[in-house]
Amino acid sequence: MNPKKINLAIFASHSGSNAQSLIDACKTDSFPARVSLVLSNNSNAYVISRAKENNIPVAILNKKNIPEPLDEFCLNILKTKNIDLILLAGYMKKIPSAIIKEYENRILNIHPALLPKFGGKGMFGLNVHKAVIEAKEEYSGATIHLVTENYDEGPILAQEKVKVLEDDTAESLQKKVLAVEHQLYKNTVKLFIENNM
Ligand code: GRF
């Protein structure tokens, strides 16, 4: 047992393949964190099954489930679980300002393109990869950045490139970028914790 592990919360809205990769990384003794909470706005997200299979507490954050203001509920649960660092992994809702303030420089996001290009409103899922192909970019890739008030604009922590081939479709590019994302996210989180926390 590594006594120095910090507590992570992963926020995700869909499949959670990045969440899975982080959950798996946390199982190794040398990884400096454990996943103490998976939070989703989507009660049908597959990431919830992944969390339950790994005995990780789950919170569903949507107006149907939560009687009080969402940000208050969210802050309370983060506090209760002693969360040190929040990782967004395909989380489709805006993070309330109160949480960004409380967790300043302690929220990371992964974006499936080379920011600052192809970020901002509407740039999610296949839209990102379609835009990269339409712009005839030679490279796409993945970016890990700190989360600030504006979508996809926080300081960049790490990037990895993927070559866009002539016959790539948005779907094939998405697959290639996702494969890179899994590795990049866990490596960057490890370094971030070791250097900053
Ligand atoms: C990833 O492409 C990530 O970069 C973006 O949302 C997607 C989530 O995929 N923010 P998954 O749910 O982790 O498979």
PDB file of C-alpha atoms and ligand atoms in Angstrom:
ATOM      1  CA  MET A   1       0.000   0.000   0.000  1.00  0.00           C
ATOM      2  CA  ASN A   2       1.260   3.444  -0.923  1.00  0.00           C
ATOM      3  CA  PRO A   3       0.220   5.729   1.986  1.00  0.00           C
ATOM      4  CA  LYS A   4       0.912   8.875  -0.027  1.00  0.00           C
ATOM      5  CA  LYS A   5      -1.838   8.381  -2.605  1.00  0.00           C
ATOM      6  CA  ILE A   6      -4.019  11.449  -3.144  1.00  0.00           C
ATOM      7  CA  ASN A   7      -7.777  11.273  -3.851  1.00  0.00           C
ATOM      8  CA  LEU A   8      -9.021  11.763  -7.401  1.00  0.00           C
ATOM      9  CA  ALA A   9     -12.513  12.513  -8.653  1.00  0.00           C
ATOM     10  CA  ILE A  10     -13.196  11.709 -12.297  1.00  0.00           C
ATOM     11  CA  PHE A  11     -16.025  13.596 -14.004  1.00  0.00           C
ATOM     12  CA  ALA A  12     -17.326  11.856 -17.146  1.00  0.00           C
ATOM     13  CA  SER A  13     -20.522  11.808 -19.177  1.00  0.00           C
ATOM     14  CA  HIS A  14     -20.240   8.862 -21.565  1.00  0.00           C
ATOM     15  CA  SER A  15     -18.236   5.707 -22.138  1.00  0.00           C
ATOM     16  CA  GLY A  16     -15.367   6.560 -19.842  1.00  0.00           C
ATOM     17  CA  SER A  17     -12.515   4.822 -21.629  1.00  0.00           C
ATOM     18  CA  ASN A  18     -10.168   7.498 -20.264  1.00  0.00           C
ATOM     19  CA  ALA A  19     -11.676   6.989 -16.811  1.00  0.00           C
ATOM     20  CA  GLN A  20     -11.012   3.255 -17.136  1.00  0.00           C
ATOM     21  CA  SER A  21      -7.404   3.838 -18.073  1.00  0.00           C
ATOM     22  CA  LEU A  22      -6.977   6.100 -15.010  1.00  0.00           C
ATOM     23  CA  ILE A  23      -8.754   3.604 -12.735  1.00  0.00           C
ATOM     24  CA  ASP A  24      -6.386   0.877 -13.954  1.00  0.00           C
ATOM     25  CA  ALA A  25      -3.316   3.093 -13.475  1.00  0.00           C
ATOM     26  CA  CYS A  26      -4.393   3.817  -9.898  1.00  0.00           C
ATOM     27  CA  LYS A  27      -4.334   0.110  -9.102  1.00  0.00           C
ATOM     28  CA  THR A  28      -0.544   0.066  -9.332  1.00  0.00           C
ATOM     29  CA  ASP A  29       1.340   0.867  -6.148  1.00  0.00           C
ATOM     30  CA  SER A  30       3.631   3.356  -7.845  1.00  0.00           C
ATOM     31  CA  PHE A  31       0.766   5.554  -9.098  1.00  0.00           C
ATOM     32  CA  PRO A  32       0.388   8.411  -6.597  1.00  0.00           C
ATOM     33  CA  ALA A  33      -3.433   8.465  -6.493  1.00  0.00           C
ATOM     34  CA  ARG A  34      -6.608   6.486  -6.027  1.00  0.00           C
ATOM     35  CA  VAL A  35      -9.995   7.159  -7.661  1.00  0.00           C
ATOM     36  CA  SER A  36     -12.304   8.082  -4.773  1.00  0.00           C
ATOM     37  CA  LEU A  37     -15.282   9.309  -6.783  1.00  0.00           C
ATOM     38  CA  VAL A  38     -16.755   9.103 -10.270  1.00  0.00           C
ATOM     39  CA  LEU A  39     -19.221  11.876 -10.975  1.00  0.00           C
ATOM     40  CA  SER A  40     -21.526  11.986 -13.974  1.00  0.00           C
ATOM     41  CA  ASN A  41     -24.379  14.172 -15.161  1.00  0.00           C
ATOM     42  CA  ASN A  42     -25.709  11.236 -17.189  1.00  0.00           C
ATOM     43  CA  SER A  43     -27.347   8.405 -15.276  1.00  0.00           C
ATOM     44  CA  ASN A  44     -27.057   6.110 -18.345  1.00  0.00           C
ATOM     45  CA  ALA A  45     -23.328   6.650 -18.900  1.00  0.00           C
ATOM     46  CA  TYR A  46     -21.277   3.465 -19.203  1.00  0.00           C
ATOM     47  CA  VAL A  47     -18.637   5.071 -16.982  1.00  0.00           C
ATOM     48  CA  ILE A  48     -20.990   4.413 -14.046  1.00  0.00           C
ATOM     49  CA  SER A  49     -20.816   0.635 -14.613  1.00  0.00           C
ATOM     50  CA  ARG A  50     -17.035   0.887 -14.871  1.00  0.00           C
ATOM     51  CA  ALA A  51     -16.916   2.678 -11.494  1.00  0.00           C
ATOM     52  CA  LYS A  52     -19.264   0.194  -9.828  1.00  0.00           C
ATOM     53  CA  GLU A  53     -17.254  -2.768 -11.111  1.00  0.00           C
ATOM     54  CA  ASN A  54     -14.261  -1.228  -9.385  1.00  0.00           C
ATOM     55  CA  ASN A  55     -16.128  -0.399  -6.140  1.00  0.00           C
ATOM     56  CA  ILE A  56     -15.699   3.326  -6.697  1.00  0.00           C
ATOM     57  CA  PRO A  57     -18.402   5.603  -5.230  1.00  0.00           C
ATOM     58  CA  VAL A  58     -20.580   7.257  -7.883  1.00  0.00           C
ATOM     59  CA  ALA A  59     -22.446  10.566  -7.809  1.00  0.00           C
ATOM     60  CA  ILE A  60     -25.048  11.455 -10.420  1.00  0.00           C
ATOM     61  CA  LEU A  61     -25.246  15.184 -10.737  1.00  0.00           C
ATOM     62  CA  ASN A  62     -28.395  16.294 -12.498  1.00  0.00           C
ATOM     63  CA  LYS A  63     -31.488  18.270 -11.661  1.00  0.00           C
ATOM     64  CA  LYS A  64     -33.591  15.106 -11.394  1.00  0.00           C
ATOM     65  CA  ASN A  65     -31.468  13.650  -8.588  1.00  0.00           C
ATOM     66  CA  ILE A  66     -30.304  16.636  -6.603  1.00  0.00           C
ATOM     67  CA  PRO A  67     -32.768  18.779  -4.659  1.00  0.00           C
ATOM     68  CA  GLU A  68     -30.339  21.581  -3.708  1.00  0.00           C
ATOM     69  CA  PRO A  69     -28.166  23.767  -5.966  1.00  0.00           C
ATOM     70  CA  LEU A  70     -25.915  21.484  -8.021  1.00  0.00           C
ATOM     71  CA  ASP A  71     -22.684  23.315  -7.250  1.00  0.00           C
ATOM     72  CA  GLU A  72     -23.359  23.160  -3.509  1.00  0.00           C
ATOM     73  CA  PHE A  73     -24.046  19.418  -3.696  1.00  0.00           C
ATOM     74  CA  CYS A  74     -20.960  18.921  -5.814  1.00  0.00           C
ATOM     75  CA  LEU A  75     -18.685  20.858  -3.453  1.00  0.00           C
ATOM     76  CA  ASN A  76     -20.077  18.953  -0.481  1.00  0.00           C
ATOM     77  CA  ILE A  77     -19.451  15.572  -1.997  1.00  0.00           C
ATOM     78  CA  LEU A  78     -15.941  16.564  -3.093  1.00  0.00           C
ATOM     79  CA  LYS A  79     -15.264  17.651   0.473  1.00  0.00           C
ATOM     80  CA  THR A  80     -16.775  14.522   2.007  1.00  0.00           C
ATOM     81  CA  LYS A  81     -14.555  12.341  -0.174  1.00  0.00           C
ATOM     82  CA  ASN A  82     -11.473  14.501   0.547  1.00  0.00           C
ATOM     83  CA  ILE A  83     -10.898  15.032  -3.162  1.00  0.00           C
ATOM     84  CA  ASP A  84      -7.516  16.588  -3.925  1.00  0.00           C
ATOM     85  CA  LEU A  85      -7.620  16.664  -7.720  1.00  0.00           C
ATOM     86  CA  ILE A  86     -10.452  16.586 -10.289  1.00  0.00           C
ATOM     87  CA  LEU A  87      -9.967  14.976 -13.696  1.00  0.00           C
ATOM     88  CA  LEU A  88     -12.448  15.750 -16.445  1.00  0.00           C
ATOM     89  CA  ALA A  89     -12.661  12.903 -18.932  1.00  0.00           C
ATOM     90  CA  GLY A  90     -15.382  13.608 -21.444  1.00  0.00           C
ATOM     91  CA  TYR A  91     -17.522  15.649 -19.041  1.00  0.00           C
ATOM     92  CA  MET A  92     -20.165  17.488 -21.047  1.00  0.00           C
ATOM     93  CA  LYS A  93     -21.348  20.084 -18.512  1.00  0.00           C
ATOM     94  CA  LYS A  94     -19.784  23.383 -17.586  1.00  0.00           C
ATOM     95  CA  ILE A  95     -17.990  23.237 -14.245  1.00  0.00           C
ATOM     96  CA  PRO A  96     -19.612  25.705 -11.818  1.00  0.00           C
ATOM     97  CA  SER A  97     -17.450  28.743 -10.932  1.00  0.00           C
ATOM     98  CA  ALA A  98     -17.565  27.851  -7.241  1.00  0.00           C
ATOM     99  CA  ILE A  99     -15.792  24.571  -7.994  1.00  0.00           C
ATOM    100  CA  ILE A 100     -13.247  26.163 -10.314  1.00  0.00           C
ATOM    101  CA  LYS A 101     -12.432  28.657  -7.529  1.00  0.00           C
ATOM    102  CA  GLU A 102     -12.229  26.037  -4.771  1.00  0.00           C
ATOM    103  CA  TYR A 103     -10.083  23.747  -6.954  1.00  0.00           C
ATOM    104  CA  GLU A 104      -7.980  26.401  -8.691  1.00  0.00           C
ATOM    105  CA  ASN A 105      -5.102  24.692 -10.570  1.00  0.00           C
ATOM    106  CA  ARG A 106      -6.428  21.326  -9.394  1.00  0.00           C
ATOM    107  CA  ILE A 107      -8.792  20.485 -12.268  1.00  0.00           C
ATOM    108  CA  LEU A 108      -7.383  18.859 -15.408  1.00  0.00           C
ATOM    109  CA  ASN A 109      -9.150  18.190 -18.688  1.00  0.00           C
ATOM    110  CA  ILE A 110      -8.328  16.116 -21.734  1.00  0.00           C
ATOM    111  CA  HIS A 111      -9.214  17.433 -25.186  1.00  0.00           C
ATOM    112  CA  PRO A 112      -8.991  15.356 -28.375  1.00  0.00           C
ATOM    113  CA  ALA A 113      -7.082  17.909 -30.503  1.00  0.00           C
ATOM    114  CA  LEU A 114      -4.011  20.102 -30.374  1.00  0.00           C
ATOM    115  CA  LEU A 115      -5.260  23.141 -28.462  1.00  0.00           C
ATOM    116  CA  PRO A 116      -5.479  26.099 -28.858  1.00  0.00           C
ATOM    117  CA  LYS A 117      -6.779  24.953 -32.250  1.00  0.00           C
ATOM    118  CA  PHE A 118     -10.111  23.128 -32.399  1.00  0.00           C
ATOM    119  CA  GLY A 119     -11.265  23.981 -28.890  1.00  0.00           C
ATOM    120  CA  GLY A 120     -14.138  25.974 -27.428  1.00  0.00           C
ATOM    121  CA  LYS A 121     -17.886  25.759 -27.705  1.00  0.00           C
ATOM    122  CA  GLY A 122     -19.210  22.952 -29.898  1.00  0.00           C
ATOM    123  CA  MET A 123     -15.808  21.310 -30.170  1.00  0.00           C
ATOM    124  CA  PHE A 124     -16.539  17.891 -28.705  1.00  0.00           C
ATOM    125  CA  GLY A 125     -16.853  14.317 -29.938  1.00  0.00           C
ATOM    126  CA  LEU A 126     -16.738  13.821 -33.692  1.00  0.00           C
ATOM    127  CA  ASN A 127     -17.152  17.577 -34.326  1.00  0.00           C
ATOM    128  CA  VAL A 128     -13.514  18.067 -33.358  1.00  0.00           C
ATOM    129  CA  HIS A 129     -12.186  15.412 -35.727  1.00  0.00           C
ATOM    130  CA  LYS A 130     -14.442  16.560 -38.592  1.00  0.00           C
ATOM    131  CA  ALA A 131     -13.102  20.104 -38.179  1.00  0.00           C
ATOM    132  CA  VAL A 132      -9.484  18.870 -38.182  1.00  0.00           C
ATOM    133  CA  ILE A 133     -10.038  16.908 -41.403  1.00  0.00           C
ATOM    134  CA  GLU A 134     -11.890  19.772 -43.092  1.00  0.00           C
ATOM    135  CA  ALA A 135      -9.019  22.112 -42.213  1.00  0.00           C
ATOM    136  CA  LYS A 136      -6.610  19.616 -43.853  1.00  0.00           C
ATOM    137  CA  GLU A 137      -4.347  19.607 -40.806  1.00  0.00           C
ATOM    138  CA  GLU A 138      -1.246  17.472 -41.071  1.00  0.00           C
ATOM    139  CA  TYR A 139      -1.409  16.591 -37.374  1.00  0.00           C
ATOM    140  CA  SER A 140      -4.047  16.259 -34.706  1.00  0.00           C
ATOM    141  CA  GLY A 141      -3.550  14.838 -31.236  1.00  0.00           C
ATOM    142  CA  ALA A 142      -4.497  15.147 -27.602  1.00  0.00           C
ATOM    143  CA  THR A 143      -4.046  17.933 -25.059  1.00  0.00           C
ATOM    144  CA  ILE A 144      -4.123  17.924 -21.272  1.00  0.00           C
ATOM    145  CA  HIS A 145      -4.738  21.327 -19.727  1.00  0.00           C
ATOM    146  CA  LEU A 146      -5.750  23.032 -16.508  1.00  0.00           C
ATOM    147  CA  VAL A 147      -9.394  24.042 -16.358  1.00  0.00           C
ATOM    148  CA  THR A 148     -10.299  27.718 -16.071  1.00  0.00           C
ATOM    149  CA  GLU A 149     -13.598  29.572 -16.528  1.00  0.00           C
ATOM    150  CA  ASN A 150     -13.371  29.472 -20.328  1.00  0.00           C
ATOM    151  CA  TYR A 151     -13.743  26.219 -22.251  1.00  0.00           C
ATOM    152  CA  ASP A 152     -10.430  24.657 -23.329  1.00  0.00           C
ATOM    153  CA  GLU A 153      -8.386  27.786 -22.572  1.00  0.00           C
ATOM    154  CA  GLY A 154      -6.434  26.897 -19.430  1.00  0.00           C
ATOM    155  CA  PRO A 155      -2.642  26.432 -19.452  1.00  0.00           C
ATOM    156  CA  ILE A 156      -1.506  23.416 -21.461  1.00  0.00           C
ATOM    157  CA  LEU A 157       0.317  20.718 -19.501  1.00  0.00           C
ATOM    158  CA  ALA A 158       1.009  18.135 -22.218  1.00  0.00           C
ATOM    159  CA  GLN A 159       0.269  17.305 -25.830  1.00  0.00           C
ATOM    160  CA  GLU A 160       0.860  14.387 -28.132  1.00  0.00           C
ATOM    161  CA  LYS A 161       0.585  14.487 -31.899  1.00  0.00           C
ATOM    162  CA  VAL A 162      -1.109  12.026 -34.221  1.00  0.00           C
ATOM    163  CA  LYS A 163      -0.545  12.154 -37.978  1.00  0.00           C
ATOM    164  CA  VAL A 164      -3.680  12.736 -40.028  1.00  0.00           C
ATOM    165  CA  LEU A 165      -3.600  10.437 -43.048  1.00  0.00           C
ATOM    166  CA  GLU A 166      -5.254  11.247 -46.366  1.00  0.00           C
ATOM    167  CA  ASP A 167      -7.818   8.508 -46.001  1.00  0.00           C
ATOM    168  CA  ASP A 168      -8.660   9.280 -42.363  1.00  0.00           C
ATOM    169  CA  THR A 169     -12.303   9.875 -41.538  1.00  0.00           C
ATOM    170  CA  ALA A 170     -13.503  11.654 -38.405  1.00  0.00           C
ATOM    171  CA  GLU A 171     -14.192   8.213 -36.952  1.00  0.00           C
ATOM    172  CA  SER A 172     -10.773   6.734 -37.725  1.00  0.00           C
ATOM    173  CA  LEU A 173      -9.035   9.855 -36.428  1.00  0.00           C
ATOM    174  CA  GLN A 174     -11.093   9.733 -33.240  1.00  0.00           C
ATOM    175  CA  LYS A 175      -9.931   6.153 -32.652  1.00  0.00           C
ATOM    176  CA  LYS A 176      -6.276   7.001 -33.179  1.00  0.00           C
ATOM    177  CA  VAL A 177      -6.437  10.056 -30.931  1.00  0.00           C
ATOM    178  CA  LEU A 178      -8.291   8.157 -28.198  1.00  0.00           C
ATOM    179  CA  ALA A 179      -5.559   5.515 -28.097  1.00  0.00           C
ATOM    180  CA  VAL A 180      -2.992   8.262 -27.486  1.00  0.00           C
ATOM    181  CA  GLU A 181      -5.221   9.974 -24.905  1.00  0.00           C
ATOM    182  CA  HIS A 182      -5.256   7.025 -22.520  1.00  0.00           C
ATOM    183  CA  GLN A 183      -1.480   6.915 -22.197  1.00  0.00           C
ATOM    184  CA  LEU A 184      -0.999  10.675 -22.170  1.00  0.00           C
ATOM    185  CA  TYR A 185      -3.601  11.309 -19.452  1.00  0.00           C
ATOM    186  CA  LYS A 186      -2.231   8.835 -16.929  1.00  0.00           C
ATOM    187  CA  ASN A 187       1.393   9.879 -17.535  1.00  0.00           C
ATOM    188  CA  THR A 188       0.544  13.565 -17.203  1.00  0.00           C
ATOM    189  CA  VAL A 189      -1.531  13.059 -14.057  1.00  0.00           C
ATOM    190  CA  LYS A 190       1.313  11.124 -12.437  1.00  0.00           C
ATOM    191  CA  LEU A 191       3.838  13.864 -13.232  1.00  0.00           C
ATOM    192  CA  PHE A 192       1.416  16.609 -12.210  1.00  0.00           C
ATOM    193  CA  ILE A 193       0.867  15.033  -8.793  1.00  0.00           C
ATOM    194  CA  GLU A 194       4.553  14.343  -8.244  1.00  0.00           C
ATOM    195  CA  ASN A 195       5.516  17.915  -9.141  1.00  0.00           C
ATOM    196  CA  ASN A 196       2.628  19.941  -7.745  1.00  0.00           C
ATOM    197  CA  MET A 197       0.827  18.204  -4.910  1.00  0.00           C
TER     198      MET A 197
HETATM  199  C1  GRF B   1     -12.278  11.947 -25.210  1.00  0.00           C
HETATM  200  O1  GRF B   1     -12.028  12.053 -26.579  1.00  0.00           O
HETATM  201  C2  GRF B   1     -11.789  13.191 -24.473  1.00  0.00           C
HETATM  202  O2  GRF B   1     -10.679  13.769 -25.080  1.00  0.00           O
HETATM  203  C3  GRF B   1     -12.960  14.111 -24.614  1.00  0.00           C
HETATM  204  O3  GRF B   1     -14.091  13.269 -24.473  1.00  0.00           O
HETATM  205  C4  GRF B   1     -13.771  11.955 -24.915  1.00  0.00           C
HETATM  206  C5  GRF B   1     -14.145  11.006 -23.822  1.00  0.00           C
HETATM  207  O4  GRF B   1     -13.989   9.668 -24.227  1.00  0.00           O
HETATM  208  N1  GRF B   1     -12.914  15.183 -23.654  1.00  0.00           N
HETATM  209  P1  GRF B   1     -14.130   8.489 -23.177  1.00  0.00           P
HETATM  210  O5  GRF B   1     -15.511   8.626 -22.532  1.00  0.00           O
HETATM  211  O6  GRF B   1     -13.041   8.645 -22.166  1.00  0.00           O
HETATM  212  O7  GRF B   1     -14.005   7.231 -23.972  1.00  0.00           O
END
